[in-house]
mmCIF file of C-alpha atoms and ligand atoms in Angstrom:
data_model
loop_
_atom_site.group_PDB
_atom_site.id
_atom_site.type_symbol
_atom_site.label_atom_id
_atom_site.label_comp_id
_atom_site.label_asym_id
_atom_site.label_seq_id
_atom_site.Cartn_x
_atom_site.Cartn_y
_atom_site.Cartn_z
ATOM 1 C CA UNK A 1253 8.040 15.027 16.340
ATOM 2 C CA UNK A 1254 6.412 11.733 16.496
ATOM 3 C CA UNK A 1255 5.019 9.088 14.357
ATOM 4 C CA UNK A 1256 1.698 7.455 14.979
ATOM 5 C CA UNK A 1257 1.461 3.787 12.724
ATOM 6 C CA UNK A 1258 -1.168 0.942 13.245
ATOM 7 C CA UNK A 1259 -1.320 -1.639 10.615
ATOM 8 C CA UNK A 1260 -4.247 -4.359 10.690
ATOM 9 C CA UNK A 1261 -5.312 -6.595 8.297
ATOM 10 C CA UNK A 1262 -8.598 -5.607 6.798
ATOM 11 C CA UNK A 1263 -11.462 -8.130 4.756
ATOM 12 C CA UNK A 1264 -11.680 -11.654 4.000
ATOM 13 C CA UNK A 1265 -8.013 -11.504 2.187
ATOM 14 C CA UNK A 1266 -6.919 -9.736 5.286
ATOM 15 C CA UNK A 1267 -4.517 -7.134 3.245
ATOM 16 C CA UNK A 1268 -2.413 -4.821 5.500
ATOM 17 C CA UNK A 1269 -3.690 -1.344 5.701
ATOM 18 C CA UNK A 1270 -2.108 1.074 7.736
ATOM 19 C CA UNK A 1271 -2.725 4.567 9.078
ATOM 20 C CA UNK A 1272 0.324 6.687 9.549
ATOM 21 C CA UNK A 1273 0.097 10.243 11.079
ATOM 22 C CA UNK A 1274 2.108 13.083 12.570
ATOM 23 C CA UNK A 1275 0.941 13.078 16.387
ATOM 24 C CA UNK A 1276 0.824 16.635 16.896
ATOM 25 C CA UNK A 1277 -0.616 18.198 13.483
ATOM 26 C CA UNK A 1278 -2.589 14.915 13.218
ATOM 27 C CA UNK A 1279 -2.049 15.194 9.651
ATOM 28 C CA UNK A 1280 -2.482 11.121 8.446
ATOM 29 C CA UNK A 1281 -2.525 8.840 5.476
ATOM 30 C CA UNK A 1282 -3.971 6.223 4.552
ATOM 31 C CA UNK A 1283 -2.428 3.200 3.008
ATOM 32 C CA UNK A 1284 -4.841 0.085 1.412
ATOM 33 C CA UNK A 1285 -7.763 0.060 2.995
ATOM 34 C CA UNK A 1286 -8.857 -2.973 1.522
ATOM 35 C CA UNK A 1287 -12.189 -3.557 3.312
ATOM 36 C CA UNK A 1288 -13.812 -3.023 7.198
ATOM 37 C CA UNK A 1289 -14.479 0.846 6.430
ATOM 38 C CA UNK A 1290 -16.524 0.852 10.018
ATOM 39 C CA UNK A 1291 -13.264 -0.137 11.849
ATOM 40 C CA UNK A 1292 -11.084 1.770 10.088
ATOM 41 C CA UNK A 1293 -12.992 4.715 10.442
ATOM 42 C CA UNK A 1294 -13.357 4.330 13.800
ATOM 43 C CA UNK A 1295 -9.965 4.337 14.720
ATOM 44 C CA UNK A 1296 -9.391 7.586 12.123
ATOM 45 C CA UNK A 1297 -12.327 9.278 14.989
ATOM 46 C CA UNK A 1298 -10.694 7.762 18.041
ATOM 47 C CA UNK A 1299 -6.897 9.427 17.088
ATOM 48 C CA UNK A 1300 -9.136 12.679 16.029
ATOM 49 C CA UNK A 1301 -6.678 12.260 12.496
ATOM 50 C CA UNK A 1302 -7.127 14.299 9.591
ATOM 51 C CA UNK A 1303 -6.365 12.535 6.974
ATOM 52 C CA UNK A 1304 -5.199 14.231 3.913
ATOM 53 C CA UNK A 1305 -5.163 11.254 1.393
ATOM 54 C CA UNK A 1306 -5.782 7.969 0.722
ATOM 55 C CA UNK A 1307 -3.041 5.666 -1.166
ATOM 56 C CA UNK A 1308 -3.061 2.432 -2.594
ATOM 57 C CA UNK A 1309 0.061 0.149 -3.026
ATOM 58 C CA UNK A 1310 -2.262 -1.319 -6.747
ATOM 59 C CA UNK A 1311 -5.836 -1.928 -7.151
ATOM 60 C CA UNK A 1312 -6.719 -5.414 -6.340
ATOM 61 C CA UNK A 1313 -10.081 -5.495 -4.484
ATOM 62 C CA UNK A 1314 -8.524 -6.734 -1.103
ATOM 63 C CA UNK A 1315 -6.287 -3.414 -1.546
ATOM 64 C CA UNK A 1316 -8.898 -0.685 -2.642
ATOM 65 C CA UNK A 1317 -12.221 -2.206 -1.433
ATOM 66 C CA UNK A 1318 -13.407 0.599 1.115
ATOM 67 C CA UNK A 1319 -11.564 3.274 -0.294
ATOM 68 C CA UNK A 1320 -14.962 4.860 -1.864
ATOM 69 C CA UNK A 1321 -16.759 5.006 1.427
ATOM 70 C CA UNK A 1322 -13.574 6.168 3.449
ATOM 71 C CA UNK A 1323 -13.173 9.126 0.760
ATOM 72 C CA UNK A 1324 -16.527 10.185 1.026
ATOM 73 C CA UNK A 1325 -16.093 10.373 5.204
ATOM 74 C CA UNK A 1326 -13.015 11.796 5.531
ATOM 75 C CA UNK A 1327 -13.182 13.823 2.033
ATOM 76 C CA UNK A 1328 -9.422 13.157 1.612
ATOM 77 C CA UNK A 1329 -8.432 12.810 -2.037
ATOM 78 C CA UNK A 1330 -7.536 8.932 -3.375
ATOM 79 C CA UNK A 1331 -4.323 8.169 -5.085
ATOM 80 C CA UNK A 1332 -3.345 5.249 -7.956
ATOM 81 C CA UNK A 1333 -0.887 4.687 -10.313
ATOM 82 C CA UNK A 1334 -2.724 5.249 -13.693
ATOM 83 C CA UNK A 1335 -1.166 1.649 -15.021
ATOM 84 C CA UNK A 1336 -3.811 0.178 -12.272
ATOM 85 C CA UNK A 1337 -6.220 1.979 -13.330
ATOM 86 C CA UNK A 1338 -7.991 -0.395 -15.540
ATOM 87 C CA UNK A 1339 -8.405 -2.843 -12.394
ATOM 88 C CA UNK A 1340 -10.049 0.197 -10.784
ATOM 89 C CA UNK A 1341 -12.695 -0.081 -13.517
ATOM 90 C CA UNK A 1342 -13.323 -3.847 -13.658
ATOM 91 C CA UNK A 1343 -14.091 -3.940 -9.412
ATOM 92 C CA UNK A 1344 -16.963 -6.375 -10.175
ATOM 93 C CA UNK A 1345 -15.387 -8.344 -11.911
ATOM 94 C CA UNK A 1346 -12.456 -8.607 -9.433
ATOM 95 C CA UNK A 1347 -15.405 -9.126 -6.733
ATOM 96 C CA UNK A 1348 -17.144 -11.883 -8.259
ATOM 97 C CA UNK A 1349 -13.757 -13.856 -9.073
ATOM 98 C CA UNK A 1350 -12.908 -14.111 -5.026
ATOM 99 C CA UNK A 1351 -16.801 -14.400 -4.444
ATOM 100 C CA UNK A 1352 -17.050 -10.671 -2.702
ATOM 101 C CA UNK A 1353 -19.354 -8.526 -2.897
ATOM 102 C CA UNK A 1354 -19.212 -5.545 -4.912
ATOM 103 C CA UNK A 1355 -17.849 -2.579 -3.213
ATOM 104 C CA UNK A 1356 -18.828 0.777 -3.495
ATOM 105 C CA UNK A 1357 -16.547 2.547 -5.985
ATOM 106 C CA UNK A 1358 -15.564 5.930 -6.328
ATOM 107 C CA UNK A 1359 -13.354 8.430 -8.646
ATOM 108 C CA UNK A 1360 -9.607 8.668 -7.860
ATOM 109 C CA UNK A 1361 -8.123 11.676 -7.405
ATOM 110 C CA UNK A 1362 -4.542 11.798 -8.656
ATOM 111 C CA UNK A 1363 -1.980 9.530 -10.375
ATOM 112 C CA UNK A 1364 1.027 8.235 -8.272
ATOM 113 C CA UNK A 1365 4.282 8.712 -10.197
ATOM 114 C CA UNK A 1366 7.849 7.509 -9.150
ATOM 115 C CA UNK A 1367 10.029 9.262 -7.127
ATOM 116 C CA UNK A 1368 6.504 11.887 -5.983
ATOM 117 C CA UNK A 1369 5.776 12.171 -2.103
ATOM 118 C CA UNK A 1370 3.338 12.656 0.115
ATOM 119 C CA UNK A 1371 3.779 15.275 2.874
ATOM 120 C CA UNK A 1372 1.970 14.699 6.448
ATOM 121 C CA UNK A 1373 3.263 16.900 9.198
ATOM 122 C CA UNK A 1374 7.020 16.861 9.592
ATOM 123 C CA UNK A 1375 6.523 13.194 7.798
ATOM 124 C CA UNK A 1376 7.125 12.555 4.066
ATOM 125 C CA UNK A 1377 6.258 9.211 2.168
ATOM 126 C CA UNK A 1378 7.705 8.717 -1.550
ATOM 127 C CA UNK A 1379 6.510 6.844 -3.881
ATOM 128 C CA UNK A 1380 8.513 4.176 -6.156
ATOM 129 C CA UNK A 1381 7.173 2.446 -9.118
ATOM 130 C CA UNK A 1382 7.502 -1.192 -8.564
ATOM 131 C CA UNK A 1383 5.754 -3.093 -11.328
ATOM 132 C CA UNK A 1384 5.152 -7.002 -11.636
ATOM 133 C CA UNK A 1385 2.390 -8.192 -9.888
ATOM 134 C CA UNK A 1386 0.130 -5.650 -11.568
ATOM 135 C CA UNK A 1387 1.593 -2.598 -13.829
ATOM 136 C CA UNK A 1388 1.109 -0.031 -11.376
ATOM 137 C CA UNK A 1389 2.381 -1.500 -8.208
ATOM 138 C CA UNK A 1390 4.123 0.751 -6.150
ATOM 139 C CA UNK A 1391 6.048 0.877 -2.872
ATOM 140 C CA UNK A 1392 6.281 3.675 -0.828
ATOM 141 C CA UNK A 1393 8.632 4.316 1.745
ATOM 142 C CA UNK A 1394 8.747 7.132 4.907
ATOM 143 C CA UNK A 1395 11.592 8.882 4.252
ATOM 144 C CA UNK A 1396 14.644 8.827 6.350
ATOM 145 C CA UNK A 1397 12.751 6.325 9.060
ATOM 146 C CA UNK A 1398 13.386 2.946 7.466
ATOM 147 C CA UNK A 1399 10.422 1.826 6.930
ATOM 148 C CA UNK A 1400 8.619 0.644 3.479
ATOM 149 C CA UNK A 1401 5.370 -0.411 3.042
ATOM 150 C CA UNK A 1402 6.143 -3.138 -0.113
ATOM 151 C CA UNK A 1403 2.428 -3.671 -0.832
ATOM 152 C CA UNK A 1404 1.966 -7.222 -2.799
ATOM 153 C CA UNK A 1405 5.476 -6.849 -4.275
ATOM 154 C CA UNK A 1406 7.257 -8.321 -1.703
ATOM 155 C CA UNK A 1407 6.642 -10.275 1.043
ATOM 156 C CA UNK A 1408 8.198 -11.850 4.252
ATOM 157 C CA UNK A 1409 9.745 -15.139 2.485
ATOM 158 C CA UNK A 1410 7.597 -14.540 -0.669
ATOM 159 C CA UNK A 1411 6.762 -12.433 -3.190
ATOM 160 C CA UNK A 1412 3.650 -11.116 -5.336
ATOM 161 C CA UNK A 1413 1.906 -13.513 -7.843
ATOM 162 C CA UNK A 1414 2.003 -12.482 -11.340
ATOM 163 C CA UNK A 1415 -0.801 -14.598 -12.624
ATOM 164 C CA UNK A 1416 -3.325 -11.955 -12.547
ATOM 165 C CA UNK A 1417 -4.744 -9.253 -15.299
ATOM 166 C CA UNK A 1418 -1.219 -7.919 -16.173
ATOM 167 C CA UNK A 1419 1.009 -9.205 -13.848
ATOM 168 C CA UNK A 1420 5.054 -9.887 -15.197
ATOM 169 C CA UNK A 1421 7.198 -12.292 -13.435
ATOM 170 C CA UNK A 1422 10.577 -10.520 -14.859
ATOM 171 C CA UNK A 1423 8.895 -6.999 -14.079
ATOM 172 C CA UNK A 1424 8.596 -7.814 -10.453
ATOM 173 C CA UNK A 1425 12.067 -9.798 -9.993
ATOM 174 C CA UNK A 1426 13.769 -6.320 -11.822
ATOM 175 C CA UNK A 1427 11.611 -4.189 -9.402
ATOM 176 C CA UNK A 1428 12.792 -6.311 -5.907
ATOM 177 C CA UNK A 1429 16.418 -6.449 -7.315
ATOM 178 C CA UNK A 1430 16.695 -2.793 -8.748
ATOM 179 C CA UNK A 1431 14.514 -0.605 -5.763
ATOM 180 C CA UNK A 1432 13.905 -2.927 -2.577
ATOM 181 C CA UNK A 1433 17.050 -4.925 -2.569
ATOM 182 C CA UNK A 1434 19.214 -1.725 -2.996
ATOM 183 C CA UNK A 1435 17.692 -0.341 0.123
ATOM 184 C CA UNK A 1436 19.579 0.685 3.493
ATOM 185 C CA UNK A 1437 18.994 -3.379 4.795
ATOM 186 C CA UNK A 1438 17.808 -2.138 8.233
ATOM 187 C CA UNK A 1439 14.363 -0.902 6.103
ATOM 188 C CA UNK A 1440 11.314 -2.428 7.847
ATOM 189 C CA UNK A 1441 9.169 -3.928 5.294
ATOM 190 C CA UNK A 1442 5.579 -3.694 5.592
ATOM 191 C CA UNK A 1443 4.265 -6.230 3.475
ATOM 192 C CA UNK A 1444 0.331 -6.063 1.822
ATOM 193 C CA UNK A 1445 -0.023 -9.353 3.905
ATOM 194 C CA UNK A 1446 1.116 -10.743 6.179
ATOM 195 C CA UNK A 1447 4.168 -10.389 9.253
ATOM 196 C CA UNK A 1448 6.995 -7.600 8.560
ATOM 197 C CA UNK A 1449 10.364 -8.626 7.532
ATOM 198 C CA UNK A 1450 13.766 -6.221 6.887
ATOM 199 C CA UNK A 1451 15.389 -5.683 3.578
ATOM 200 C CA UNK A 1452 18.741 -7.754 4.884
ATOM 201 C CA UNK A 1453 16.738 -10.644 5.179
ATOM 202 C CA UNK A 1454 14.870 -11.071 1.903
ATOM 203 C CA UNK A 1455 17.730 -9.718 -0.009
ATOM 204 C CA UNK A 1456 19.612 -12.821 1.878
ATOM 205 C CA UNK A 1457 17.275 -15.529 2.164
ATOM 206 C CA UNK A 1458 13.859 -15.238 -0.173
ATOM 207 C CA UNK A 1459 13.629 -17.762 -2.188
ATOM 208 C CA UNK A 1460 12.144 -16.139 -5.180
ATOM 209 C CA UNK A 1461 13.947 -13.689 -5.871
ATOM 210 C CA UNK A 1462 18.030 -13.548 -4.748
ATOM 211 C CA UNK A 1463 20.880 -11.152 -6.250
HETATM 212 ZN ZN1 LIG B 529 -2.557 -7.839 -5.174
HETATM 213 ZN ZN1 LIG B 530 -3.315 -8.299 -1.841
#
């Protein structure tokens, strides 16, 4: 078994979205795909990937921007957890605060929930409810291959703001301490922007949030 995983930064925010996918049932997922739904499309016809669902870390714009039009191409079904989904319904709004345009916008499929998983191939990714920089931030992690994908929760050095539409300063510190930091610290952490870091060292050195 083998793993396919590209993750580029996508729109003018340039959030991380990343396409994961069993090589030989080319079974895929989608993570974020914030924006550039021509590229990312492109690159879902290139690895001839069937992509089974699309899944989204919380529903900022830079996070959820071309999931519409990539749903309606690859007819996969779009995931959220339901606390995000009243930033789902204010998109405009969202858009016209960072001067974007409005995307298209589309139904989602199916609620997230802690502890749930996605199956792709021989692959599996959970899902774990990390709230603080919006209420229904998640993380999700491929199981027993190290590697998280921490969304705008945590970051190399830095961590989520919690200025915006619901965001909770205490919520994200207890989400870091409680579910990242008590990871194996080998993880790979795939942030929503940015480079990649390892558990180890945020749990060690970020300067947010410590033990
Ligand atoms: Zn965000
Ligand atoms: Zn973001």
């Amino acid at each position: 078994m083998s793993l396919y995983r590209k993750t580029f930064p996508v729109g003018a925010l340039g959030c991380n979205c990343t396409l994961i996918a069993d090589t030989e049932s080319k079974e895929a997922l989608v993570v974020d795909p914030g924006d550039d739904f021509d590229y990312i499309w492109s690159l879902i016809r290139e690895e001839s990937l069937d992509v089974k669902a699309i899944v989204h870390t919380h529903a900022h714009i830079d996070h959820i921007g071309a999931t519409a039009e990539l749903a309606e191409a690859t007819k996969a079904k779009t995931y959220l957890h339901p606390d995000d989904t009243f930033l789902h319904q204010i998109l405009a709004e969202q858009a016209q605060m960072i001067g974007l345009p409005t995307p298209k916008s589309g139904p989602i499929d199916g609620a997230l929930s802690d502890d749930s998983s996605f199956k792709f191939g021989e692959y599996e990714l959970g899902v774990l409810h990390t709230p603080g920089h919006t209420p229904g931030s998640v993380c999700f992690c491929l199981e027993n291959h190290d590697l998280c994908f921490s969304g705008d929760t945590l970051f190399s050095g830095s961590i989520g703001r919690t200025d915006l539409w619901g965001g909770d300063f205490a919520l994200i510190e207890k989400s870091i301490k409680e579910r990242l930091y008590t990871m194996n610290g080998a993880v790979e952490v795939i942030p929503g922007h940015g480079p990649n870091t390892h558990i180890d060292v945020e749990r060690r050195s970020n300067p947010f949030v410590h033990l």
